[in-house]
N, CA, C and O atoms as a GROMACS GRO file, in nm:
protein
  468
    1MET      N    1   0.079  -0.110  -0.035
    1MET     CA    2   0.050   0.003  -0.046
    1MET      C    3   0.109   0.150   0.001
    1MET      O    4   0.058   0.262  -0.003
    2HIS      N    5   0.211   0.114   0.038
    2HIS     CA    6   0.311   0.249   0.028
    2HIS      C    7   0.297   0.220  -0.096
    2HIS      O    8   0.231   0.317  -0.134
    3GLU      N    9   0.311   0.160  -0.180
    3GLU     CA   10   0.340   0.237  -0.390
    3GLU      C   11   0.232   0.362  -0.380
    3GLU      O   12   0.227   0.444  -0.472
    4LEU      N   13   0.179   0.368  -0.312
    4LEU     CA   14   0.084   0.525  -0.350
    4LEU      C   15   0.119   0.587  -0.303
    4LEU      O   16   0.126   0.683  -0.379
    5PRO      N   17   0.170   0.624  -0.179
    5PRO     CA   18   0.234   0.738  -0.181
    5PRO      C   19   0.389   0.807  -0.249
    5PRO      O   20   0.440   0.919  -0.263
    6VAL      N   21   0.427   0.648  -0.282
    6VAL     CA   22   0.604   0.659  -0.303
    6VAL      C   23   0.540   0.729  -0.535
    6VAL      O   24   0.583   0.812  -0.614
    7THR      N   25   0.427   0.628  -0.535
    7THR     CA   26   0.398   0.673  -0.680
    7THR      C   27   0.346   0.778  -0.701
    7THR      O   28   0.348   0.799  -0.822
    8GLU      N   29   0.271   0.907  -0.611
    8GLU     CA   30   0.244   0.969  -0.654
    8GLU      C   31   0.358   1.134  -0.596
    8GLU      O   32   0.319   1.250  -0.613
    9SER      N   33   0.467   1.104  -0.544
    9SER     CA   34   0.589   1.139  -0.557
    9SER      C   35   0.675   1.152  -0.701
    9SER      O   36   0.718   1.265  -0.723
   10ILE      N   37   0.704   1.056  -0.797
   10ILE     CA   38   0.749   1.019  -0.874
   10ILE      C   39   0.674   1.074  -1.002
   10ILE      O   40   0.741   1.135  -1.085
   11LEU      N   41   0.524   1.055  -1.025
   11LEU     CA   42   0.487   1.131  -1.072
   11LEU      C   43   0.480   1.321  -1.096
   11LEU      O   44   0.476   1.400  -1.190
   12GLU      N   45   0.482   1.324  -0.974
   12GLU     CA   46   0.532   1.486  -0.963
   12GLU      C   47   0.685   1.511  -0.984
   12GLU      O   48   0.743   1.618  -0.972
   13ILE      N   49   0.741   1.384  -1.019
   13ILE     CA   50   0.876   1.459  -1.056
   13ILE      C   51   0.865   1.494  -1.234
   13ILE      O   52   0.903   1.586  -1.306
   14VAL      N   53   0.787   1.357  -1.257
   14VAL     CA   54   0.878   1.344  -1.395
   14VAL      C   55   0.758   1.433  -1.452
   14VAL      O   56   0.769   1.468  -1.570
   15VAL      N   57   0.635   1.477  -1.375
   15VAL     CA   58   0.533   1.574  -1.443
   15VAL      C   59   0.637   1.721  -1.481
   15VAL      O   60   0.675   1.772  -1.586
   16LYS      N   61   0.654   1.748  -1.357
   16LYS     CA   62   0.755   1.888  -1.323
   16LYS      C   63   0.915   1.882  -1.412
   16LYS      O   64   0.976   1.978  -1.364
   17HIS      N   65   0.988   1.829  -1.493
   17HIS     CA   66   1.064   1.761  -1.593
   17HIS      C   67   0.973   1.750  -1.697
   17HIS      O   68   1.058   1.734  -1.784
   18ALA      N   69   0.890   1.748  -1.744
   18ALA     CA   70   0.863   1.737  -1.852
   18ALA      C   71   0.816   1.879  -1.901
   18ALA      O   72   0.852   1.929  -2.008
   19LYS      N   73   0.717   1.949  -1.793
   19LYS     CA   74   0.725   2.052  -1.823
   19LYS      C   75   0.790   2.151  -1.852
   19LYS      O   76   0.773   2.229  -1.946
   20GLN      N   77   0.913   2.148  -1.723
   20GLN     CA   78   1.043   2.210  -1.762
   20GLN      C   79   1.096   2.186  -1.953
   20GLN      O   80   1.119   2.271  -2.039
   21ASN      N   81   1.099   2.042  -1.959
   21ASN     CA   82   1.171   2.036  -2.093
   21ASN      C   83   1.091   2.028  -2.190
   21ASN      O   84   1.117   1.948  -2.280
   22GLN      N   85   0.943   2.128  -2.199
   22GLN     CA   86   0.840   2.132  -2.286
   22GLN      C   87   0.789   2.008  -2.354
   22GLN      O   88   0.723   2.031  -2.455
   23VAL      N   89   0.809   1.850  -2.312
   23VAL     CA   90   0.798   1.748  -2.389
   23VAL      C   91   0.617   1.769  -2.423
   23VAL      O   92   0.542   1.832  -2.349
   24SER      N   93   0.587   1.714  -2.521
   24SER     CA   94   0.457   1.592  -2.503
   24SER      C   95   0.394   1.538  -2.457
   24SER      O   96   0.280   1.548  -2.410
   25ARG      N   97   0.474   1.463  -2.468
   25ARG     CA   98   0.436   1.311  -2.359
   25ARG      C   99   0.546   1.201  -2.326
   25ARG      O  100   0.632   1.175  -2.410
   26VAL      N  101   0.544   1.143  -2.218
   26VAL     CA  102   0.601   1.072  -2.172
   26VAL      C  103   0.608   0.943  -2.206
   26VAL      O  104   0.497   0.894  -2.221
   27VAL      N  105   0.709   0.861  -2.228
   27VAL     CA  106   0.654   0.718  -2.292
   27VAL      C  107   0.736   0.645  -2.177
   27VAL      O  108   0.650   0.587  -2.111
   28SER      N  109   0.851   0.622  -2.125
   28SER     CA  110   0.876   0.564  -2.019
   28SER      C  111   0.893   0.605  -1.926
   28SER      O  112   0.850   0.720  -1.930
   29ILE      N  113   0.956   0.570  -1.778
   29ILE     CA  114   1.020   0.611  -1.691
   29ILE      C  115   1.101   0.452  -1.639
   29ILE      O  116   1.063   0.335  -1.634
   30THR      N  117   1.239   0.528  -1.604
   30THR     CA  118   1.301   0.390  -1.544
   30THR      C  119   1.342   0.454  -1.426
   30THR      O  120   1.374   0.571  -1.399
   31LEU      N  121   1.334   0.335  -1.353
   31LEU     CA  122   1.312   0.327  -1.146
   31LEU      C  123   1.413   0.257  -1.144
   31LEU      O  124   1.433   0.162  -1.220
   32GLU      N  125   1.515   0.311  -1.022
   32GLU     CA  126   1.602   0.248  -0.968
   32GLU      C  127   1.556   0.192  -0.819
   32GLU      O  128   1.569   0.263  -0.719
   33VAL      N  129   1.496   0.048  -0.811
   33VAL     CA  130   1.427   0.012  -0.718
   33VAL      C  131   1.533  -0.071  -0.645
   33VAL      O  132   1.586  -0.155  -0.718
   34GLY      N  133   1.590  -0.067  -0.477
   34GLY     CA  134   1.655  -0.145  -0.431
   34GLY      C  135   1.590  -0.259  -0.394
   34GLY      O  136   1.471  -0.290  -0.393
   35GLU      N  137   1.695  -0.317  -0.363
   35GLU     CA  138   1.607  -0.525  -0.364
   35GLU      C  139   1.565  -0.538  -0.212
   35GLU      O  140   1.501  -0.634  -0.169
   36LEU      N  141   1.607  -0.427  -0.132
   36LEU     CA  142   1.564  -0.439   0.041
   36LEU      C  143   1.435  -0.384   0.049
   36LEU      O  144   1.364  -0.432   0.138
   37SER      N  145   1.356  -0.239  -0.066
   37SER     CA  146   1.296  -0.247  -0.128
   37SER      C  147   1.162  -0.318  -0.089
   37SER      O  148   1.177  -0.440  -0.092
   38ASP      N  149   1.040  -0.280  -0.055
   38ASP     CA  150   0.909  -0.350  -0.024
   38ASP      C  151   0.778  -0.309  -0.139
   38ASP      O  152   0.656  -0.317  -0.133
   39LEU      N  153   0.880  -0.260  -0.250
   39LEU     CA  154   0.815  -0.185  -0.379
   39LEU      C  155   0.800  -0.309  -0.434
   39LEU      O  156   0.880  -0.402  -0.447
   40GLU      N  157   0.634  -0.290  -0.480
   40GLU     CA  158   0.562  -0.413  -0.559
   40GLU      C  159   0.567  -0.344  -0.739
   40GLU      O  160   0.489  -0.265  -0.794
   41ASN      N  161   0.711  -0.426  -0.802
   41ASN     CA  162   0.647  -0.346  -0.972
   41ASN      C  163   0.508  -0.382  -1.017
   41ASN      O  164   0.494  -0.331  -1.128
   42GLU      N  165   0.410  -0.440  -0.986
   42GLU     CA  166   0.295  -0.431  -1.081
   42GLU      C  167   0.232  -0.344  -0.970
   42GLU      O  168   0.155  -0.280  -1.041
   43TRP      N  169   0.217  -0.313  -0.886
   43TRP     CA  170   0.178  -0.185  -0.800
   43TRP      C  171   0.207  -0.056  -0.807
   43TRP      O  172   0.129   0.030  -0.769
   44LEU      N  173   0.372  -0.020  -0.879
   44LEU     CA  174   0.377   0.048  -0.868
   44LEU      C  175   0.325   0.107  -1.038
   44LEU      O  176   0.341   0.225  -1.066
   45GLN      N  177   0.287   0.044  -1.100
   45GLN     CA  178   0.278   0.043  -1.280
   45GLN      C  179   0.104   0.049  -1.237
   45GLN      O  180   0.058   0.153  -1.282
   46HIS      N  181   0.025  -0.012  -1.182
   46HIS     CA  182  -0.122   0.013  -1.154
   46HIS      C  183  -0.159   0.167  -1.103
   46HIS      O  184  -0.255   0.229  -1.149
   47TYR      N  185  -0.044   0.237  -0.969
   47TYR     CA  186  -0.079   0.342  -0.937
   47TYR      C  187  -0.053   0.456  -1.020
   47TYR      O  188  -0.116   0.559  -1.041
   48PHE      N  189   0.052   0.412  -1.059
   48PHE     CA  190   0.112   0.464  -1.178
   48PHE      C  191   0.041   0.513  -1.296
   48PHE      O  192   0.070   0.619  -1.353
   49ASP      N  193  -0.035   0.448  -1.326
   49ASP     CA  194  -0.125   0.460  -1.426
   49ASP      C  195  -0.317   0.514  -1.412
   49ASP      O  196  -0.396   0.573  -1.486
   50TYR      N  197  -0.320   0.450  -1.275
   50TYR     CA  198  -0.437   0.549  -1.202
   50TYR      C  199  -0.382   0.672  -1.192
   50TYR      O  200  -0.443   0.765  -1.245
   51LEU      N  201  -0.268   0.695  -1.128
   51LEU     CA  202  -0.244   0.864  -1.100
   51LEU      C  203  -0.200   0.940  -1.238
   51LEU      O  204  -0.182   1.060  -1.213
   52SER      N  205  -0.183   0.917  -1.338
   52SER     CA  206  -0.101   0.988  -1.485
   52SER      C  207  -0.238   1.002  -1.572
   52SER      O  208  -0.246   1.075  -1.671
   53LYS      N  209  -0.334   0.933  -1.527
   53LYS     CA  210  -0.481   1.002  -1.618
   53LYS      C  211  -0.457   1.153  -1.598
   53LYS      O  212  -0.428   1.219  -1.498
   54ASP      N  213  -0.484   1.192  -1.761
   54ASP     CA  214  -0.483   1.339  -1.752
   54ASP      C  215  -0.367   1.424  -1.759
   54ASP      O  216  -0.372   1.547  -1.756
   55THR      N  217  -0.203   1.316  -1.771
   55THR     CA  218  -0.108   1.384  -1.742
   55THR      C  219  -0.049   1.385  -1.842
   55THR      O  220  -0.096   1.317  -1.934
   56LEU      N  221   0.087   1.470  -1.868
   56LEU     CA  222   0.153   1.420  -1.959
   56LEU      C  223   0.210   1.268  -1.947
   56LEU      O  224   0.234   1.201  -2.048
   57ALA      N  225   0.222   1.241  -1.870
   57ALA     CA  226   0.264   1.048  -1.803
   57ALA      C  227   0.152   0.946  -1.886
   57ALA      O  228   0.179   0.837  -1.938
   58ALA      N  229   0.018   1.015  -1.880
   58ALA     CA  230  -0.050   0.940  -1.909
   58ALA      C  231   0.007   0.819  -2.018
   58ALA      O  232   0.058   0.857  -2.123
   59GLY      N  233  -0.006   0.673  -1.989
   59GLY     CA  234   0.022   0.545  -2.038
   59GLY      C  235   0.209   0.525  -2.058
   59GLY      O  236   0.266   0.456  -2.142
   60ALA      N  237   0.261   0.595  -1.968
   60ALA     CA  238   0.420   0.589  -2.019
   60ALA      C  239   0.445   0.395  -1.904
   60ALA      O  240   0.394   0.352  -1.801
   61GLU      N  241   0.489   0.373  -1.947
   61GLU     CA  242   0.582   0.244  -1.876
   61GLU      C  243   0.670   0.243  -1.786
   61GLU      O  244   0.779   0.290  -1.818
   62LEU      N  245   0.658   0.205  -1.687
   62LEU     CA  246   0.710   0.191  -1.549
   62LEU      C  247   0.881   0.107  -1.618
   62LEU      O  248   0.874  -0.016  -1.625
   63LYS      N  249   0.964   0.146  -1.644
   63LYS     CA  250   1.099  -0.030  -1.601
   63LYS      C  251   1.169  -0.010  -1.479
   63LYS      O  252   1.232   0.093  -1.454
   64ILE      N  253   1.158  -0.100  -1.408
   64ILE     CA  254   1.209  -0.082  -1.263
   64ILE      C  255   1.352  -0.208  -1.287
   64ILE      O  256   1.341  -0.324  -1.326
   65GLN      N  257   1.443  -0.155  -1.258
   65GLN     CA  258   1.540  -0.230  -1.210
   65GLN      C  259   1.612  -0.174  -1.055
   65GLN      O  260   1.640  -0.065  -1.006
   66ARG      N  261   1.620  -0.324  -1.013
   66ARG     CA  262   1.666  -0.339  -0.877
   66ARG      C  263   1.770  -0.307  -0.915
   66ARG      O  264   1.819  -0.311  -1.028
   67ALA      N  265   1.826  -0.255  -0.771
   67ALA     CA  266   1.937  -0.253  -0.760
   67ALA      C  267   2.018  -0.322  -0.626
   67ALA      O  268   1.963  -0.341  -0.518
   68PRO      N  269   2.142  -0.352  -0.654
   68PRO     CA  270   2.171  -0.456  -0.532
   68PRO      C  271   2.200  -0.396  -0.372
   68PRO      O  272   2.243  -0.288  -0.330
   69ILE      N  273   2.157  -0.512  -0.310
   69ILE     CA  274   2.227  -0.451  -0.162
   69ILE      C  275   2.343  -0.489  -0.142
   69ILE      O  276   2.402  -0.596  -0.159
   70VAL      N  277   2.376  -0.371  -0.093
   70VAL     CA  278   2.557  -0.327  -0.093
   70VAL      C  279   2.582  -0.306   0.123
   70VAL      O  280   2.519  -0.249   0.212
   71LEU      N  281   2.699  -0.385   0.116
   71LEU     CA  282   2.753  -0.396   0.266
   71LEU      C  283   2.823  -0.364   0.248
   71LEU      O  284   2.886  -0.404   0.151
   72LYS      N  285   2.883  -0.236   0.349
   72LYS     CA  286   3.044  -0.184   0.408
   72LYS      C  287   3.094  -0.223   0.555
   72LYS      O  288   3.041  -0.195   0.662
   73CYS      N  289   3.187  -0.282   0.536
   73CYS     CA  290   3.224  -0.280   0.649
   73CYS      C  291   3.299  -0.239   0.735
   73CYS      O  292   3.412  -0.281   0.714
   74ARG      N  293   3.293  -0.176   0.823
   74ARG     CA  294   3.336  -0.076   0.955
   74ARG      C  295   3.414  -0.066   0.977
   74ARG      O  296   3.453   0.048   1.004
   75LYS      N  297   3.536  -0.220   0.984
   75LYS     CA  298   3.654  -0.218   1.065
   75LYS      C  299   3.774  -0.214   0.948
   75LYS      O  300   3.879  -0.155   0.973
   76CYS      N  301   3.744  -0.305   0.768
   76CYS     CA  302   3.834  -0.240   0.665
   76CYS      C  303   3.728  -0.180   0.590
   76CYS      O  304   3.778  -0.221   0.485
   77GLY      N  305   3.660  -0.140   0.564
   77GLY     CA  306   3.612  -0.007   0.437
   77GLY      C  307   3.544  -0.100   0.333
   77GLY      O  308   3.449  -0.054   0.269
   78HIS      N  309   3.592  -0.250   0.309
   78HIS     CA  310   3.533  -0.329   0.181
   78HIS      C  311   3.379  -0.292   0.211
   78HIS      O  312   3.301  -0.268   0.303
   79GLU      N  313   3.390  -0.306   0.054
   79GLU     CA  314   3.197  -0.285   0.020
   79GLU      C  315   3.186  -0.412  -0.048
   79GLU      O  316   3.270  -0.473  -0.115
   80PHE      N  317   3.063  -0.442  -0.017
   80PHE     CA  318   3.036  -0.642  -0.075
   80PHE      C  319   2.893  -0.602  -0.076
   80PHE      O  320   2.825  -0.534   0.001
   81ARG      N  321   2.860  -0.684  -0.223
   81ARG     CA  322   2.726  -0.754  -0.262
   81ARG      C  323   2.682  -0.866  -0.160
   81ARG      O  324   2.759  -0.954  -0.123
   82ILE      N  325   2.541  -0.855  -0.113
   82ILE     CA  326   2.512  -0.989  -0.072
   82ILE      C  327   2.366  -1.028  -0.110
   82ILE      O  328   2.288  -0.937  -0.139
   83GLN      N  329   2.331  -1.133  -0.112
   83GLN     CA  330   2.132  -1.164  -0.169
   83GLN      C  331   2.077  -1.098  -0.030
   83GLN      O  332   2.142  -1.062   0.068
   84LYS      N  333   1.919  -1.092  -0.058
   84LYS     CA  334   1.869  -1.088   0.033
   84LYS      C  335   1.860  -1.141   0.121
   84LYS      O  336   1.843  -1.075   0.224
   85ASP      N  337   1.868  -1.299   0.132
   85ASP     CA  338   1.828  -1.426   0.238
   85ASP      C  339   1.957  -1.426   0.250
   85ASP      O  340   1.973  -1.548   0.257
   86GLU      N  341   2.091  -1.370   0.259
   86GLU     CA  342   2.194  -1.359   0.354
   86GLU      C  343   2.264  -1.239   0.454
   86GLU      O  344   2.369  -1.211   0.512
   87LEU      N  345   2.130  -1.193   0.431
   87LEU     CA  346   2.128  -1.085   0.593
   87LEU      C  347   2.109  -1.126   0.706
   87LEU      O  348   2.016  -1.200   0.738
   88GLY      N  349   2.202  -1.078   0.786
   88GLY     CA  350   2.185  -1.154   0.903
   88GLY      C  351   2.335  -1.225   0.892
   88GLY      O  352   2.384  -1.243   1.004
   89LEU      N  353   2.416  -1.267   0.786
   89LEU     CA  354   2.548  -1.367   0.788
   89LEU      C  355   2.588  -1.275   0.698
   89LEU      O  356   2.567  -1.257   0.578
   90THR      N  357   2.667  -1.207   0.804
   90THR     CA  358   2.748  -1.064   0.673
   90THR      C  359   2.840  -1.073   0.778
   90THR      O  360   2.826  -1.031   0.893
   91ASP      N  361   2.968  -1.151   0.712
   91ASP     CA  362   3.105  -1.135   0.774
   91ASP      C  363   3.196  -1.062   0.621
   91ASP      O  364   3.174  -1.089   0.503
   92CYS      N  365   3.265  -0.997   0.658
   92CYS     CA  366   3.320  -0.949   0.556
   92CYS      C  367   3.377  -1.032   0.514
   92CYS      O  368   3.432  -1.115   0.587
   93PRO      N  369   3.382  -1.035   0.362
   93PRO     CA  370   3.480  -1.151   0.307
   93PRO      C  371   3.645  -1.082   0.252
   93PRO      O  372   3.730  -1.132   0.179
   94GLN      N  373   3.643  -0.954   0.322
   94GLN     CA  374   3.785  -0.918   0.309
   94GLN      C  375   3.870  -0.933   0.428
   94GLN      O  376   3.987  -0.970   0.436
   95CYS      N  377   3.784  -0.894   0.522
   95CYS     CA  378   3.880  -0.921   0.661
   95CYS      C  379   3.878  -1.014   0.758
   95CYS      O  380   3.970  -1.054   0.828
   96GLY      N  381   3.684  -1.064   0.753
   96GLY     CA  382   3.659  -1.159   0.856
   96GLY      C  383   3.594  -1.114   0.918
   96GLY      O  384   3.504  -1.195   0.942
   97THR      N  385   3.573  -1.006   0.978
   97THR     CA  386   3.509  -0.983   1.062
   97THR      C  387   3.334  -0.981   1.047
   97THR      O  388   3.269  -0.927   0.958
   98ALA      N  389   3.290  -1.045   1.142
   98ALA     CA  390   3.121  -1.060   1.148
   98ALA      C  391   3.022  -0.960   1.232
   98ALA      O  392   2.986  -0.934   1.347
   99GLY      N  393   3.005  -0.928   1.119
   99GLY     CA  394   2.864  -0.836   1.159
   99GLY      C  395   2.872  -0.719   1.151
   99GLY      O  396   2.774  -0.649   1.128
  100ASP      N  397   2.973  -0.680   1.167
  100ASP     CA  398   3.019  -0.528   1.164
  100ASP      C  399   3.027  -0.441   1.046
  100ASP      O  400   3.130  -0.402   0.992
  101VAL      N  401   2.873  -0.408   1.002
  101VAL     CA  402   2.819  -0.375   0.894
  101VAL      C  403   2.734  -0.222   0.845
  101VAL      O  404   2.633  -0.198   0.910
  102SER      N  405   2.755  -0.168   0.784
  102SER     CA  406   2.654  -0.094   0.738
  102SER      C  407   2.639  -0.107   0.602
  102SER      O  408   2.727  -0.142   0.523
  103LEU      N  409   2.447  -0.058   0.559
  103LEU     CA  410   2.406  -0.031   0.489
  103LEU      C  411   2.460   0.043   0.382
  103LEU      O  412   2.475   0.159   0.420
  104VAL      N  413   2.500   0.027   0.253
  104VAL     CA  414   2.547   0.153   0.154
  104VAL      C  415   2.481   0.144   0.042
  104VAL      O  416   2.506   0.236  -0.036
  105SER      N  417   2.390   0.049  -0.003
  105SER     CA  418   2.275   0.023  -0.120
  105SER      C  419   2.187  -0.095  -0.087
  105SER      O  420   2.244  -0.200  -0.058
  106GLY      N  421   2.043  -0.089  -0.086
  106GLY     CA  422   1.939  -0.147  -0.101
  106GLY      C  423   1.810  -0.079  -0.085
  106GLY      O  424   1.718  -0.099  -0.163
  107ARG      N  425   1.803  -0.016  -0.007
  107ARG     CA  426   1.720   0.069   0.035
  107ARG      C  427   1.616   0.175  -0.056
  107ARG      O  428   1.504   0.218  -0.032
  108GLN      N  429   1.696   0.193  -0.153
  108GLN     CA  430   1.666   0.343  -0.225
  108GLN      C  431   1.577   0.293  -0.330
  108GLN      O  432   1.538   0.185  -0.374
  109TYR      N  433   1.559   0.444  -0.353
  109TYR     CA  434   1.465   0.437  -0.499
  109TYR      C  435   1.445   0.567  -0.539
  109TYR      O  436   1.405   0.654  -0.461
  110HIS      N  437   1.484   0.598  -0.719
  110HIS     CA  438   1.502   0.694  -0.753
  110HIS      C  439   1.467   0.698  -0.938
  110HIS      O  440   1.470   0.612  -1.026
  111ILE      N  441   1.439   0.827  -0.937
  111ILE     CA  442   1.398   0.794  -1.128
  111ILE      C  443   1.558   0.769  -1.186
  111ILE      O  444   1.630   0.862  -1.149
  112LYS      N  445   1.618   0.684  -1.253
  112LYS     CA  446   1.711   0.667  -1.338
  112LYS      C  447   1.720   0.744  -1.494
  112LYS      O  448   1.811   0.818  -1.529
  113GLU      N  449   1.634   0.716  -1.551
  113GLU     CA  450   1.617   0.797  -1.685
  113GLU      C  451   1.458   0.840  -1.734
  113GLU      O  452   1.354   0.840  -1.668
  114MET      N  453   1.475   0.864  -1.827
  114MET     CA  454   1.299   0.922  -1.823
  114MET      C  455   1.295   0.950  -2.029
  114MET      O  456   1.357   1.038  -2.089
  115GLU      N  457   1.216   0.858  -2.081
  115GLU     CA  458   1.195   0.914  -2.283
  115GLU      C  459   1.049   0.950  -2.267
  115GLU      O  460   0.954   0.897  -2.210
  116ALA      N  461   1.070   1.087  -2.358
  116ALA     CA  462   0.973   1.117  -2.352
  116ALA      C  463   0.982   1.204  -2.516
  116ALA      O  464   1.087   1.231  -2.575
  117VAL      N  465   0.848   1.233  -2.561
  117VAL     CA  466   0.874   1.280  -2.673
  117VAL      C  467   0.756   1.427  -2.708
  117VAL      O  468   0.764   1.489  -2.814
   0.00000   0.00000   0.00000
């Protein structure tokens, strides 16, 4: 259900930039969404279709790319990727320190690019 306010925010940004660049229609929007995000692709598109009616972005396709989960070891500074099911099993592959990591990437979402005519 949290896809709705996120989608409203995305649409607001898209329409603002479309107007600033005097485009007639937005064709697609590429989003980068972190793998730890709970945002569901189909709900994002569903809400986007509903909210964008009667805007420059009506009918635009959302292209969603998942950003990997990246952790950083607090001891040696090494950054490394993990899979979602590996959370909690996070020993640094560089120095072996167990569980002393910070999240670098994986929860974010942002507009990566927009195609318009």
